Amino acid sequence: MHQPPIGHLHAADPDLAALVEAEARRQFAKARLIASENYVSPAVLEATGSVLTNKYSEGYPGRRYYEGQQNVDPIETLAAQRARDLFGVEHANVQPYSGSPANLAVYLAFARPGDTVLGMSLPMGGHLTHGWSVSATGRWFNPVRYGVRAEDGRIDMDEVRDLARRERPKIIWCGGTAVPRTIDFPAFAEIAREVGAVLAADISHIAGLIAGGAHPSPVGHADVITTTTHKTLRGPRGAMIMSTAEHASAVDKAVFPGLQGGPHNHTTAAIAVALKEAAAPDFAGYARQVVANAAALAAALAERGFDLVSGGTDNHLILIDLTGKGVPGKPAAQALDRAGIELNHNTVPFDPRKPFDPSGLRLGTAAVTTRGLTAEHMPRLAEWIDRAVQAAAKQDEAALDRIAAEVAELMAAFPMPGWAPAP
Ligand SMILES: *Cc1c(COP(=O)(O)O)cnc(C)c1O
């Protein structure tokens, strides 16, 4: 049963309700290892599904273009205050619709079309919005890209410094979507200061780890910090931009009226709820467990002969290079999905294969940690992944189905926030 209940949806639109229930059952039965996903609490779900979705609020608290903000103003003020307190920043804008629009706002605030921007290359672990060619950010700006070293899979800070000195970017991006190692924010800040660039730290993946004290914070180093709220931070789909007081007005003007209309007040409320949850003492335990689980899973995978980019992980994320296993990333990910283990195919640094069928797999431990799995369960996950990849090579679908049954049996012992099977 869905929590909060969806009885009205069942009555009004049974087809749609059946799909929601099916998705909940899928999320319950699978070991969800997609590094950008999680399970939000029923409280976050309730805020997201509330009547706040009915309200228009263009502007900022106290300066709106619509009447009737008696409740929305305190909600947004509370969300921003909680963001400032949790991350220890001077300013927080909680209105961006998602991570990509938040990053676009940084361009609008600090650069002009045609300006040079320095970001991590997408196939090396960066994000589309850090200047990749198919993104507006790569088409309307002049992108320069850094990567990782071939020897150890770590970000090449010498390359970052050389590129920054030569190209004089307006904005330098750090943070990414497939970076299994700690981001060295002080080193990026030193380079940005030297060349007069704005340092933008995109902590979308690691925000929950930072909030829980399990990854160093960019605060005090980066001029502006963007983050999604729905990955390790475990809030609704949304984003925030945090900055020093100096940049507050530029950031706010870029979000509204620069890029967006009315903020999604139901999301703002849910962000406020998630930030309260992230400030509670048990959240630090969750963040530490996410990292401990990733370390245990990485060790168990390495023991089974999996080649891990950078040799392991410091955070929630593991990147596997499957080249030695004789199965490309896409068929492996599809086989794993059938085996009840949900992850995504991903490029690995210097990948000789094409992005839609790359050599790697990306996985993360945030969602299974929320379900309650601990380090002792990670060798079993590694065993299933190993068996499924071998079954994929042999196209042994019966073996995949056997693994899926074992996975579902384990996961059934761990409650899922937001849904429970009928008793
Ligand atoms: C997920 C992510 C984004 C984009 O977020 P969306 O909400 O999908 O637009 C941006 N940057 C990084 C580093 C991300 O991981």
Short mmCIF file of N, CA and C in Angstrom, two decimals, residues 198-276:
data_model
loop_
_atom_site.label_atom_id
_atom_site.label_comp_id
_atom_site.label_asym_id
_atom_site.label_seq_id
_atom_site.Cartn_x
_atom_site.Cartn_y
_atom_site.Cartn_z
N VAL A 198 35.12 32.23 -11.44
CA VAL A 198 34.14 31.84 -10.42
C VAL A 198 34.22 30.32 -10.28
N LEU A 199 34.41 29.83 -9.06
CA LEU A 199 34.41 28.37 -8.86
C LEU A 199 33.01 27.92 -8.51
N ALA A 200 32.44 27.06 -9.37
CA ALA A 200 31.11 26.50 -9.13
C ALA A 200 31.27 25.03 -8.76
N ALA A 201 30.87 24.68 -7.55
CA ALA A 201 30.92 23.29 -7.11
C ALA A 201 29.53 22.69 -7.28
N ASP A 202 29.41 21.69 -8.14
CA ASP A 202 28.14 21.00 -8.36
C ASP A 202 28.16 19.73 -7.50
N ILE A 203 27.49 19.80 -6.35
CA ILE A 203 27.55 18.69 -5.39
C ILE A 203 26.30 17.81 -5.47
N SER A 204 25.66 17.80 -6.65
CA SER A 204 24.40 17.05 -6.81
C SER A 204 24.48 15.63 -6.25
N HIS A 205 25.56 14.93 -6.59
CA HIS A 205 25.66 13.54 -6.16
C HIS A 205 25.97 13.40 -4.68
N ILE A 206 26.79 14.29 -4.15
CA ILE A 206 27.37 14.08 -2.82
C ILE A 206 26.78 14.98 -1.74
N ALA A 207 25.72 15.73 -2.06
CA ALA A 207 25.18 16.69 -1.09
C ALA A 207 24.79 16.02 0.23
N GLY A 208 24.21 14.84 0.15
CA GLY A 208 23.81 14.15 1.38
C GLY A 208 25.02 13.71 2.20
N LEU A 209 26.08 13.33 1.50
CA LEU A 209 27.30 12.93 2.22
C LEU A 209 27.91 14.14 2.90
N ILE A 210 27.90 15.29 2.21
CA ILE A 210 28.44 16.52 2.80
C ILE A 210 27.61 16.92 4.01
N ALA A 211 26.28 16.89 3.84
CA ALA A 211 25.40 17.27 4.96
C ALA A 211 25.61 16.35 6.15
N GLY A 212 25.89 15.09 5.89
CA GLY A 212 26.08 14.12 6.96
C GLY A 212 27.52 14.01 7.44
N GLY A 213 28.38 14.87 6.91
CA GLY A 213 29.78 14.89 7.37
C GLY A 213 30.63 13.76 6.82
N ALA A 214 30.20 13.14 5.72
CA ALA A 214 30.95 12.00 5.17
C ALA A 214 31.73 12.36 3.91
N HIS A 215 31.76 13.62 3.56
CA HIS A 215 32.58 14.12 2.45
C HIS A 215 32.93 15.56 2.78
N PRO A 216 34.16 16.03 2.47
CA PRO A 216 34.49 17.44 2.74
C PRO A 216 33.52 18.38 2.03
N SER A 217 33.33 19.55 2.62
CA SER A 217 32.39 20.53 2.08
C SER A 217 33.12 21.56 1.21
N PRO A 218 32.45 22.02 0.15
CA PRO A 218 33.04 23.09 -0.67
C PRO A 218 32.86 24.48 -0.06
N VAL A 219 32.10 24.56 1.06
CA VAL A 219 31.82 25.88 1.64
C VAL A 219 33.13 26.50 2.13
N GLY A 220 33.31 27.77 1.78
CA GLY A 220 34.57 28.44 2.10
C GLY A 220 35.57 28.35 0.96
N HIS A 221 35.30 27.48 -0.02
CA HIS A 221 36.19 27.32 -1.18
C HIS A 221 35.50 27.75 -2.47
N ALA A 222 34.28 27.28 -2.68
CA ALA A 222 33.56 27.58 -3.93
C ALA A 222 32.79 28.89 -3.77
N ASP A 223 32.71 29.66 -4.86
CA ASP A 223 31.92 30.89 -4.85
C ASP A 223 30.43 30.57 -4.88
N VAL A 224 30.10 29.51 -5.62
CA VAL A 224 28.71 29.15 -5.77
C VAL A 224 28.63 27.62 -5.76
N ILE A 225 27.58 27.11 -5.13
CA ILE A 225 27.41 25.66 -4.99
C ILE A 225 26.02 25.31 -5.51
N THR A 226 25.97 24.39 -6.45
CA THR A 226 24.66 23.92 -6.91
C THR A 226 24.47 22.48 -6.47
N THR A 227 23.23 22.12 -6.25
CA THR A 227 22.96 20.72 -5.94
C THR A 227 21.53 20.34 -6.28
N THR A 228 21.34 19.15 -6.74
CA THR A 228 20.00 18.58 -6.77
C THR A 228 19.65 18.22 -5.33
N THR A 229 18.35 18.05 -5.07
CA THR A 229 17.94 17.71 -3.72
C THR A 229 17.52 16.24 -3.60
N HIS A 230 17.58 15.50 -4.71
CA HIS A 230 16.96 14.17 -4.72
C HIS A 230 17.92 12.99 -4.80
N LYS A 231 19.23 13.23 -4.72
CA LYS A 231 20.16 12.09 -4.83
C LYS A 231 20.54 11.66 -3.41
N THR A 232 21.80 11.76 -3.00
CA THR A 232 22.10 11.30 -1.64
C THR A 232 21.40 12.16 -0.58
N LEU A 233 21.00 13.39 -0.94
CA LEU A 233 20.32 14.25 0.04
C LEU A 233 18.92 13.76 0.40
N ARG A 234 18.32 12.95 -0.48
CA ARG A 234 17.09 12.22 -0.15
C ARG A 234 15.86 13.11 -0.01
N GLY A 235 15.80 14.14 -0.87
CA GLY A 235 14.62 15.00 -0.90
C GLY A 235 13.87 14.81 -2.20
N PRO A 236 12.93 15.74 -2.49
CA PRO A 236 12.14 15.65 -3.72
C PRO A 236 12.99 16.04 -4.93
N ARG A 237 12.46 15.78 -6.14
CA ARG A 237 13.14 16.26 -7.34
C ARG A 237 13.18 17.77 -7.30
N GLY A 238 14.37 18.34 -7.23
CA GLY A 238 14.51 19.78 -7.16
C GLY A 238 15.97 20.15 -7.07
N ALA A 239 16.25 21.40 -6.79
CA ALA A 239 17.65 21.83 -6.70
C ALA A 239 17.76 23.09 -5.87
N MET A 240 19.00 23.41 -5.50
CA MET A 240 19.29 24.63 -4.75
C MET A 240 20.59 25.23 -5.29
N ILE A 241 20.70 26.52 -5.13
CA ILE A 241 21.98 27.19 -5.40
C ILE A 241 22.37 27.91 -4.12
N MET A 242 23.57 27.64 -3.66
CA MET A 242 24.06 28.29 -2.44
C MET A 242 25.28 29.14 -2.81
N SER A 243 25.46 30.22 -2.04
CA SER A 243 26.58 31.10 -2.38
C SER A 243 26.95 31.95 -1.18
N THR A 244 28.02 32.70 -1.36
CA THR A 244 28.37 33.74 -0.40
C THR A 244 27.36 34.88 -0.56
N ALA A 245 27.28 35.74 0.45
CA ALA A 245 26.36 36.88 0.41
C ALA A 245 26.67 37.75 -0.80
N GLU A 246 27.94 37.84 -1.15
CA GLU A 246 28.37 38.67 -2.28
C GLU A 246 27.63 38.33 -3.58
N HIS A 247 27.39 37.04 -3.80
CA HIS A 247 26.80 36.61 -5.07
C HIS A 247 25.30 36.37 -4.98
N ALA A 248 24.71 36.64 -3.81
CA ALA A 248 23.30 36.29 -3.58
C ALA A 248 22.37 36.93 -4.62
N SER A 249 22.56 38.21 -4.86
CA SER A 249 21.63 38.90 -5.75
C SER A 249 21.79 38.42 -7.19
N ALA A 250 23.03 38.17 -7.62
CA ALA A 250 23.25 37.66 -8.99
C ALA A 250 22.58 36.30 -9.17
N VAL A 251 22.71 35.45 -8.16
CA VAL A 251 22.11 34.11 -8.23
C VAL A 251 20.58 34.23 -8.27
N ASP A 252 20.02 35.02 -7.38
CA ASP A 252 18.56 35.14 -7.32
C ASP A 252 17.99 35.70 -8.63
N LYS A 253 18.63 36.74 -9.16
CA LYS A 253 18.12 37.33 -10.41
C LYS A 253 18.21 36.34 -11.57
N ALA A 254 19.24 35.50 -11.54
CA ALA A 254 19.39 34.53 -12.64
C ALA A 254 18.27 33.48 -12.60
N VAL A 255 17.91 33.04 -11.38
CA VAL A 255 16.85 32.03 -11.27
C VAL A 255 15.50 32.65 -11.63
N PHE A 256 15.16 33.74 -10.98
CA PHE A 256 13.95 34.50 -11.31
C PHE A 256 14.27 35.98 -11.27
N PRO A 257 14.01 36.72 -12.31
CA PRO A 257 13.26 36.38 -13.53
C PRO A 257 14.12 35.84 -14.68
N GLY A 258 15.39 35.54 -14.42
CA GLY A 258 16.27 35.16 -15.52
C GLY A 258 15.84 33.92 -16.28
N LEU A 259 15.48 32.88 -15.55
CA LEU A 259 15.24 31.60 -16.21
C LEU A 259 13.87 31.00 -15.95
N GLN A 260 13.31 31.28 -14.79
CA GLN A 260 12.10 30.57 -14.38
C GLN A 260 10.95 31.52 -14.14
N GLY A 261 9.75 30.92 -14.10
CA GLY A 261 8.57 31.61 -13.62
C GLY A 261 8.33 31.22 -12.17
N GLY A 262 7.09 30.81 -11.88
CA GLY A 262 6.74 30.52 -10.50
C GLY A 262 7.46 29.31 -9.94
N PRO A 263 7.93 29.42 -8.70
CA PRO A 263 8.57 28.25 -8.07
C PRO A 263 7.54 27.17 -7.78
N HIS A 264 7.98 25.94 -7.71
CA HIS A 264 7.10 24.80 -7.42
C HIS A 264 6.99 24.68 -5.90
N ASN A 265 5.96 25.29 -5.34
CA ASN A 265 5.88 25.43 -3.88
C ASN A 265 5.78 24.08 -3.15
N HIS A 266 5.14 23.12 -3.80
CA HIS A 266 5.07 21.78 -3.17
C HIS A 266 6.47 21.18 -3.08
N THR A 267 7.30 21.44 -4.08
CA THR A 267 8.68 20.96 -4.04
C THR A 267 9.47 21.72 -2.97
N THR A 268 9.28 23.04 -2.93
CA THR A 268 9.98 23.84 -1.91
C THR A 268 9.68 23.30 -0.52
N ALA A 269 8.40 22.99 -0.26
CA ALA A 269 8.01 22.47 1.05
C ALA A 269 8.68 21.12 1.31
N ALA A 270 8.71 20.28 0.29
CA ALA A 270 9.32 18.96 0.45
C ALA A 270 10.83 19.09 0.67
N ILE A 271 11.45 20.09 0.01
CA ILE A 271 12.88 20.34 0.25
C ILE A 271 13.08 20.74 1.72
N ALA A 272 12.19 21.59 2.23
CA ALA A 272 12.30 22.00 3.64
C ALA A 272 12.22 20.77 4.56
N VAL A 273 11.30 19.86 4.26
CA VAL A 273 11.17 18.64 5.07
C VAL A 273 12.44 17.79 4.99
N ALA A 274 12.95 17.62 3.77
CA ALA A 274 14.16 16.81 3.60
C ALA A 274 15.35 17.44 4.32
N LEU A 275 15.43 18.76 4.30
CA LEU A 275 16.55 19.43 4.98
C LEU A 275 16.45 19.26 6.49
N LYS A 276 15.21 19.24 7.01
CA LYS A 276 15.05 18.97 8.44
C LYS A 276 15.50 17.55 8.76
#
